[in-house]
XYZ file of C-alpha atoms in Angstrom:
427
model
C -26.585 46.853 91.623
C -27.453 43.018 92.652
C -26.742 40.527 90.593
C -30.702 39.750 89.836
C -31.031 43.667 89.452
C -28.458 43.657 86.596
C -30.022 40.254 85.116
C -33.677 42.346 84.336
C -32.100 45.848 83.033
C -29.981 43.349 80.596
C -33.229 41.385 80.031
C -34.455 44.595 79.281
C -32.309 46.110 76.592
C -33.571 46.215 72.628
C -31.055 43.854 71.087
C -30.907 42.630 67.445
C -30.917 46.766 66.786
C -29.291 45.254 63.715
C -31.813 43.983 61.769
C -29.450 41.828 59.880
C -28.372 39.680 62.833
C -32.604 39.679 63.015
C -32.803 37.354 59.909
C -30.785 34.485 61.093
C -33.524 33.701 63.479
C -36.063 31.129 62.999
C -38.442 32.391 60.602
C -41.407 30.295 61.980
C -40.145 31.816 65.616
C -37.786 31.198 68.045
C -39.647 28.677 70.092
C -39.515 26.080 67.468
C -36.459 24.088 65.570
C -35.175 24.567 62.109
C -36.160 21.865 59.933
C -34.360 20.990 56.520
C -36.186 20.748 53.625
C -33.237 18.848 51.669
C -34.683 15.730 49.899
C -33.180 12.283 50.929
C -32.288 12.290 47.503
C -29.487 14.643 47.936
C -28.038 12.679 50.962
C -28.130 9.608 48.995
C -25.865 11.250 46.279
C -23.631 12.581 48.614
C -23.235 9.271 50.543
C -22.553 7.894 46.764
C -20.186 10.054 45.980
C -17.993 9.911 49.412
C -17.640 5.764 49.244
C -17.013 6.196 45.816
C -14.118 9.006 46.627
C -12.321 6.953 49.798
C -12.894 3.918 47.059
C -10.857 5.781 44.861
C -8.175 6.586 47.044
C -8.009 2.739 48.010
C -8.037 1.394 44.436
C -5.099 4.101 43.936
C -2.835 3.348 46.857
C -3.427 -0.596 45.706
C -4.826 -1.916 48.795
C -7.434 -4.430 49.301
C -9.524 -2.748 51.594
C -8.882 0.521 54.305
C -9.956 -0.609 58.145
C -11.786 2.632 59.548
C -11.722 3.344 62.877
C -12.412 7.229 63.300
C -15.853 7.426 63.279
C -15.302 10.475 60.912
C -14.217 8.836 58.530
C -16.679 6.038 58.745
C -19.302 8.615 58.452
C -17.885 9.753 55.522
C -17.456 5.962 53.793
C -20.752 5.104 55.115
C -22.627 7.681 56.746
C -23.241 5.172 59.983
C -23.030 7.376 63.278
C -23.600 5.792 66.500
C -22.287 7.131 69.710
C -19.906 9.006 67.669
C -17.850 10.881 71.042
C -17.931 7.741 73.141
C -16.227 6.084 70.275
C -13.436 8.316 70.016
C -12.065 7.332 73.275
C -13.251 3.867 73.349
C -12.716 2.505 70.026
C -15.626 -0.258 69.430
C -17.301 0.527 65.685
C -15.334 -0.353 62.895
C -15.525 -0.746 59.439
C -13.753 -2.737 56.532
C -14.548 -0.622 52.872
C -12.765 -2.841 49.644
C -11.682 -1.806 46.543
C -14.610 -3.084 45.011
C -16.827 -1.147 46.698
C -17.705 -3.792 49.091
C -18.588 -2.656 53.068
C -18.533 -4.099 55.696
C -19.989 -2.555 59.192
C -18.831 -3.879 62.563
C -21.578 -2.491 65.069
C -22.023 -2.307 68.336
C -23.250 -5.641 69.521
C -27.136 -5.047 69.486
C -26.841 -1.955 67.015
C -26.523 -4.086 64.110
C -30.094 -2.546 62.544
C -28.449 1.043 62.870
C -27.610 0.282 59.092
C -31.078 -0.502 57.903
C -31.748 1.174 54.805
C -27.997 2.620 54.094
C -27.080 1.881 50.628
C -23.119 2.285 51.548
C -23.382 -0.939 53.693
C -22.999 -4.475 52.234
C -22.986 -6.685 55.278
C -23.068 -5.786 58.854
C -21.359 -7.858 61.363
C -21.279 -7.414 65.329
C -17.905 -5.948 66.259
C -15.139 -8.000 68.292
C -13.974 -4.536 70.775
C -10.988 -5.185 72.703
C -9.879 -1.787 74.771
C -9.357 -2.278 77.890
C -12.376 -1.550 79.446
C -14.115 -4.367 78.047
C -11.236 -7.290 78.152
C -8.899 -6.238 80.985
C -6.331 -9.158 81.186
C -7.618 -10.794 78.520
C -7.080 -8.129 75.767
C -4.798 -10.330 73.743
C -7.201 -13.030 73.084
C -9.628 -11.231 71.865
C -7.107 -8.961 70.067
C -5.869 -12.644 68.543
C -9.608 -13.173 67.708
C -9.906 -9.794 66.021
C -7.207 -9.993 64.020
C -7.735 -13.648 62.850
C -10.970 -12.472 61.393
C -9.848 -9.462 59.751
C -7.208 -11.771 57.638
C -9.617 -14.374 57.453
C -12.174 -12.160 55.605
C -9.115 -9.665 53.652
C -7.793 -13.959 51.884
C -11.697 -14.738 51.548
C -12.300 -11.427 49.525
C -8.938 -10.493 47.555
C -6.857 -13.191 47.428
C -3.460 -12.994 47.835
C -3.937 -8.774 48.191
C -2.498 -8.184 52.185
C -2.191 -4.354 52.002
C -4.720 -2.690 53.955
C -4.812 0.633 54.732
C -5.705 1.854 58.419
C -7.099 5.587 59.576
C -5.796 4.728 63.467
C -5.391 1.873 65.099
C -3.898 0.794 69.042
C -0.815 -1.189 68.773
C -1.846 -4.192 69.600
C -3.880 -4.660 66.938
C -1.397 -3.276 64.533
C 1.246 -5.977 65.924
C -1.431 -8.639 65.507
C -2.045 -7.656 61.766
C 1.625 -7.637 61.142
C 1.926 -11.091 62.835
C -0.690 -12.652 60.053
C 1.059 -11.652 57.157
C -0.803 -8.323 56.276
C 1.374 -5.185 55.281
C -0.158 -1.707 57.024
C -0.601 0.902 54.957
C -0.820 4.480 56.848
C -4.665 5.082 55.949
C -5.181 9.408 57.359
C -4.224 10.674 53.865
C -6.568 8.102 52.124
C -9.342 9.795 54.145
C -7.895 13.413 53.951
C -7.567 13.225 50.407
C -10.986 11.873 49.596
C -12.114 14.217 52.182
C -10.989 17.010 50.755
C -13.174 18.206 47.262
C -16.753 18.345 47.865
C -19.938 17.449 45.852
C -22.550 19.667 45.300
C -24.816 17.448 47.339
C -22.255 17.596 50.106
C -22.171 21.524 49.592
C -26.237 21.484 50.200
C -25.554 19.733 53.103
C -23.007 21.533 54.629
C -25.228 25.016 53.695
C -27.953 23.865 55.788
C -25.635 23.046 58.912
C -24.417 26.411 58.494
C -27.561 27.847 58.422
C -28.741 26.213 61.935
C -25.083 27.684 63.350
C -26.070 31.300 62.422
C -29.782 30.627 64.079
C -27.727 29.736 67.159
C -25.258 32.408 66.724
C -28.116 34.996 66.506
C -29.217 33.404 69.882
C -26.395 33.979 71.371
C -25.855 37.749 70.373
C -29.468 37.876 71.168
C -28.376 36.875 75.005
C -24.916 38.607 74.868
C -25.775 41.107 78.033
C -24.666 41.878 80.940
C -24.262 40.150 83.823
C -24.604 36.765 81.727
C -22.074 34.147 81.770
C -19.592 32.795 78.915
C -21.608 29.289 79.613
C -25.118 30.361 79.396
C -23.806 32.820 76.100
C -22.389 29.875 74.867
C -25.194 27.059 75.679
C -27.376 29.028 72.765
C -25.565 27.472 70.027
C -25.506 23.823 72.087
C -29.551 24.657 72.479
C -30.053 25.809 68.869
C -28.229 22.611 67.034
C -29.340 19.974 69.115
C -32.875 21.388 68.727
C -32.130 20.826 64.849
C -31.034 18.081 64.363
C -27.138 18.728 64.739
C -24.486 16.740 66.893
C -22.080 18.221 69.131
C -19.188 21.359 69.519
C -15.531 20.089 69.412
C -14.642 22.959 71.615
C -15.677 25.454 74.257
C -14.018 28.724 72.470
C -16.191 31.298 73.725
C -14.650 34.072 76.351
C -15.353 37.399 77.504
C -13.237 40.269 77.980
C -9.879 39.979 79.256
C -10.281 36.128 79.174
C -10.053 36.778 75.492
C -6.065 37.365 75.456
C -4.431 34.978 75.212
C -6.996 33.091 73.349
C -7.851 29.190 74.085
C -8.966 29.805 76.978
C -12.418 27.292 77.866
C -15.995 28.856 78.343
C -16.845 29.495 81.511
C -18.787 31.335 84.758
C -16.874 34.556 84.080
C -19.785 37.041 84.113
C -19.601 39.346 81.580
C -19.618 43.315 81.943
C -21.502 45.863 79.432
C -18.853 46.640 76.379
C -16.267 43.443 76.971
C -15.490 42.300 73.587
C -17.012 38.472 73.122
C -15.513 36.298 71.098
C -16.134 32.481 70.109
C -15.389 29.757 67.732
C -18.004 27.449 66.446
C -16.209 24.310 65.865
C -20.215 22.823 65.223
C -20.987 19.738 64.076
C -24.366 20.432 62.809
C -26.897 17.941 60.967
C -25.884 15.064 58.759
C -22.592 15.514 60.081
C -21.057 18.526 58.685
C -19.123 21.011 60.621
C -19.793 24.810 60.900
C -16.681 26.338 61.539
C -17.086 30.421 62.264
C -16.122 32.932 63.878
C -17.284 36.215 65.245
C -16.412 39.013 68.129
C -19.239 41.840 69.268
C -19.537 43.652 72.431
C -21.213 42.914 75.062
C -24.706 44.969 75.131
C -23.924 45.293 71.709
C -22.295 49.015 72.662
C -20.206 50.751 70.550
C -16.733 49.366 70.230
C -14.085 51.513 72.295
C -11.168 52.797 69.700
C -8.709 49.833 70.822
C -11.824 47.083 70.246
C -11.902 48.922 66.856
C -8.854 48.891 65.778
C -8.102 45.147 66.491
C -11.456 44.055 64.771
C -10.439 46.558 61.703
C -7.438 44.604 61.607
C -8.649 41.122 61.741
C -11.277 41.870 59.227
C -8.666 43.277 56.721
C -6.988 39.865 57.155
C -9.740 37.991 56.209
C -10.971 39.671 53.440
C -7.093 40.361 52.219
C -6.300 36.354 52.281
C -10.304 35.709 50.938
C -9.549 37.275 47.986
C -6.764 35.574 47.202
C -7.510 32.264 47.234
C -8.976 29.982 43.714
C -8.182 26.590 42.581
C -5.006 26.616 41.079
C -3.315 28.564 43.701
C -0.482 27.057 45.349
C 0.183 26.518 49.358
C 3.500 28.462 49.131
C 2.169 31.584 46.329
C -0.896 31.995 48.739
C 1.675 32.695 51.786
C 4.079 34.835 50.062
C 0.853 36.971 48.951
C -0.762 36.492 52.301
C -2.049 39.411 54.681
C 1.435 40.652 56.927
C 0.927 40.614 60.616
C 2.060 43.833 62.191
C 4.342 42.976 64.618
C 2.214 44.269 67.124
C 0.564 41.281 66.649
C 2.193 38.694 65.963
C 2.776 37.162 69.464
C -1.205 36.914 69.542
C -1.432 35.127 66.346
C -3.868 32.421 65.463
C -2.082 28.885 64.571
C -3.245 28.698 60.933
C -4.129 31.245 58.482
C -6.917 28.562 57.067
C -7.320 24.522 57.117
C -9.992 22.728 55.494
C -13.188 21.831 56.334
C -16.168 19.207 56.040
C -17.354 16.690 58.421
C -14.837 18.224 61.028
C -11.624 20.160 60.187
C -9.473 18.135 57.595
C -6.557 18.839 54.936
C -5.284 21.240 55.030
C -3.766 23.038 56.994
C -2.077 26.057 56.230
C -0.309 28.222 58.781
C 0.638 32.009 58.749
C 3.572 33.300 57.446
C 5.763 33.655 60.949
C 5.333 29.766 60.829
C 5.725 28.842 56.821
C 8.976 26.699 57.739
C 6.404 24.512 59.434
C 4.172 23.988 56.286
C 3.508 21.469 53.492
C 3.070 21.209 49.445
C 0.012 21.711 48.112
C -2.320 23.234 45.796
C -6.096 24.914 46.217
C -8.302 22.959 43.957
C -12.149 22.950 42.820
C -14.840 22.353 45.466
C -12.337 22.087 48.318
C -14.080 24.015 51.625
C -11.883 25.908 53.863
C -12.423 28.326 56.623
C -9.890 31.434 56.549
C -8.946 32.630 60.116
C -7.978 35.699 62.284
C -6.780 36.101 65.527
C -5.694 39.709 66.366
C -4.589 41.276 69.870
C -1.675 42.422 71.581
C 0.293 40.373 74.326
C -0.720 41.594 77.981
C -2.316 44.054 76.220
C -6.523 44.501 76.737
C -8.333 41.905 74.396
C -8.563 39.775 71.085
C -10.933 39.633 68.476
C -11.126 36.343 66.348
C -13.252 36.103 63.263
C -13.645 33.137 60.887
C -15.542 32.696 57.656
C -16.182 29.589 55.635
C -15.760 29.447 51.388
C -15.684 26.640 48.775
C -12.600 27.060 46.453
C -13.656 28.027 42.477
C -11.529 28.526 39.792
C -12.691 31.929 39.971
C -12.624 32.780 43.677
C -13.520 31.643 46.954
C -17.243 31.729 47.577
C -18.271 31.874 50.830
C -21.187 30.146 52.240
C -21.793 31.720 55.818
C -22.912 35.300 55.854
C -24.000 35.918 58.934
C -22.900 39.582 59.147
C -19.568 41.457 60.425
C -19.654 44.404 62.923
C -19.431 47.927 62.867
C -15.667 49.088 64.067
């Protein structure tokens, strides 16, 4: 059979037999995008309620201000986004957010009026950027000119207060700080922590970004055939968000058959073959910022799984639902491994890194591996309204495929609820 031949019988199959996988679609039809019906009101709480949170956590860890730099976390103090991948790598938007509440946006010069209209911000200022790119041999003056203003504007707003936190910063500008009398206070678990316990409003939010994920997962089981590659598979749940109003995809977790095991390995032009197991990880972030984080494995032409694909996806299911029902606020890090879903040994060399980490704007605190790897782990304890994803990786080394599965809940004190449901497979 040619390649084009194979294209049209896939093209002509009946998928979405399951009728559930059906629903996640577009109910005003494919051919248009989803639109949210949330009221601004909603993101206007939830913006209050994040500054107010990361406020908290500066207040707490008496600082005079935290210096954001991960655009993250300045989403989540201000909910500002402007070339938010380009500014991972070349680190030009900043922002300065006081224990009084006070914010201050540095912008990209000529990007100032992104922050019309945002409550968060108090003042808006054009950044002073010094990577490399942009100052070559003369990075340390305008490092020098950087840092003079940051002190100048920390003695102008808290007097003799010098602590301020920092998410990340290069060293030179953490030397140049230092130089001018200001103390650095590590800044990631001022943002984790506030991170970490959602509002409702923020829960509403992060529903709706999880509801464009399963449209664009139901594309892509919709175009999971035959002679189709990972890429155009995967490029369903690019199409799908963008189309929405989401962002981007952290990753490119989606293989096919024997590219599944080991796991990690990158999306590409591997064609796939009728009855390869598929399996993918969303890492979405979706619209107003929140990520979709989920996980599924199905067959390829949607055939029946053979009795090896069955009893790995058996498996991982069982630990999901095991470690799901475990989990409510209250619970510690260490009682939730000691009660937590055993690996076979079979499968253990396969294993996923973490058994669940948190989740909201992107994967946060925390992190919580499996039980092969508890040395490795932290304190902790579940608590209300924090939003995790709970994880399974399960296949056997050199050994035919994997099947990884993923759900995401919000932690009650009576359970975890989970807020995807787009549905499991038949074994």
């Amino acid at each position: 059979m040619s390649a084009d031949t194979g294209v049209a019988a896939a093209e002509s199959v009946s998928v979405f037999k399951d009728a559930r996988k059906q629903a996640y679609l577009n109910p005003a039809g494919a051919d248009r995008p989803l639109k949210s019906a949330i009221p601004k009101t909603t993101l206007v709480k939830a913006r209050g309620y994040r500054k107010a949170r990361l406020v908290q956590q500066v207040v707490q860890s008496d600082c005079a201000a935290i210096l954001l730099y991960d655009p993250i976390n300045i989403r989540y103090a201000l909910d500002l986004s402007n070339m938010q991948l380009w500014a991972t790598h070349n680190p030009f938007h900043y922002a300065l957010v006081f224990a009084d509440g006070h914010a201050i946006e540095f912008a990209y010069r000529g990007a100032e009026h992104l922050a019309d209209g945002y409550e968060t911000v108090n003042e808006v200022r054009p950044g002073n950027a010094w990577f490399y790119m942009y100052t070559a041999d003369r990075l340390q003056e305008r490092v020098d000119a950087w840092a003079d203003e940051i002190v100048s504007i920390l003695r102008e707003r808290n007097g003799g207060n010098m602590r301020l936190a920092i998410d990340k910063l290069d060293a030179p500008g953490i030397d140049a700080l230092r130089k001018r009398g200001v103390t650095v206070v590590e800044g990631q678990a001022l943002t984790e922590i506030a991170r970490s316990i959602k509002s409702a409003e923020e829960l509403e939010l992060m529903r709706w970004t999880i509801r464009v994920c399963e449209a664009g997962m139901a594309r892509m089981y919709n175009y999971s055939l035959p002679e189709r590659t990972e890429q155009e598979i995967w490029a369903e749940l690019h199409y799908e968000n963008i189309r929405s109003g989401g962002e981007w995809l952290e990753t490119r977790l989606l293989t096919v058959g024997e590219r599944t095991n080991p796991w990690f390995k990158e999306c590409s032009d591997h064609v796939a073959k009728a009855g390869d197991m598929l399996g993918f990880d969303t890492d979405m972030i979706g619209p107003y910022g929140y990520c979709a984080d989920l996980s599924r494995s199905w067959t390829i032409g949607h055939t029946k799984m053979n009795p090896h694909q069955g009893d790995l996806y058996k498996a991982a299911l069982e630990q999901i639902e095991h470690n799901l029902a475990l989990l409510k606020s209250g619970l510690t890090f260490d009682e939730f491994n000691a009660k937590s879903w055993a690996i076979p040994e079979k499968y253990v060399s396969c294993r996923y890194s973490v058994a669940l980490h948190g989740v909201g704007l992107a994967d946060e605190y925390p992190s919580i591996p499996l039980h092969p790897d508890w040395k490795a782990s932290y304190k902790g304890v579940f608590q209300d309204n924090m939003t995790v994803c709970v994880e399974s990786l399960i296949g056997e080394e050199g050994k035919g495929e994997c099947v990884k599965l993923e759900t995401q809940v919000v932690i009650t004190p009576t359970g975890a609820v989970r807020l995807d449901s787009f549905p499991w497979e038949e074994a």
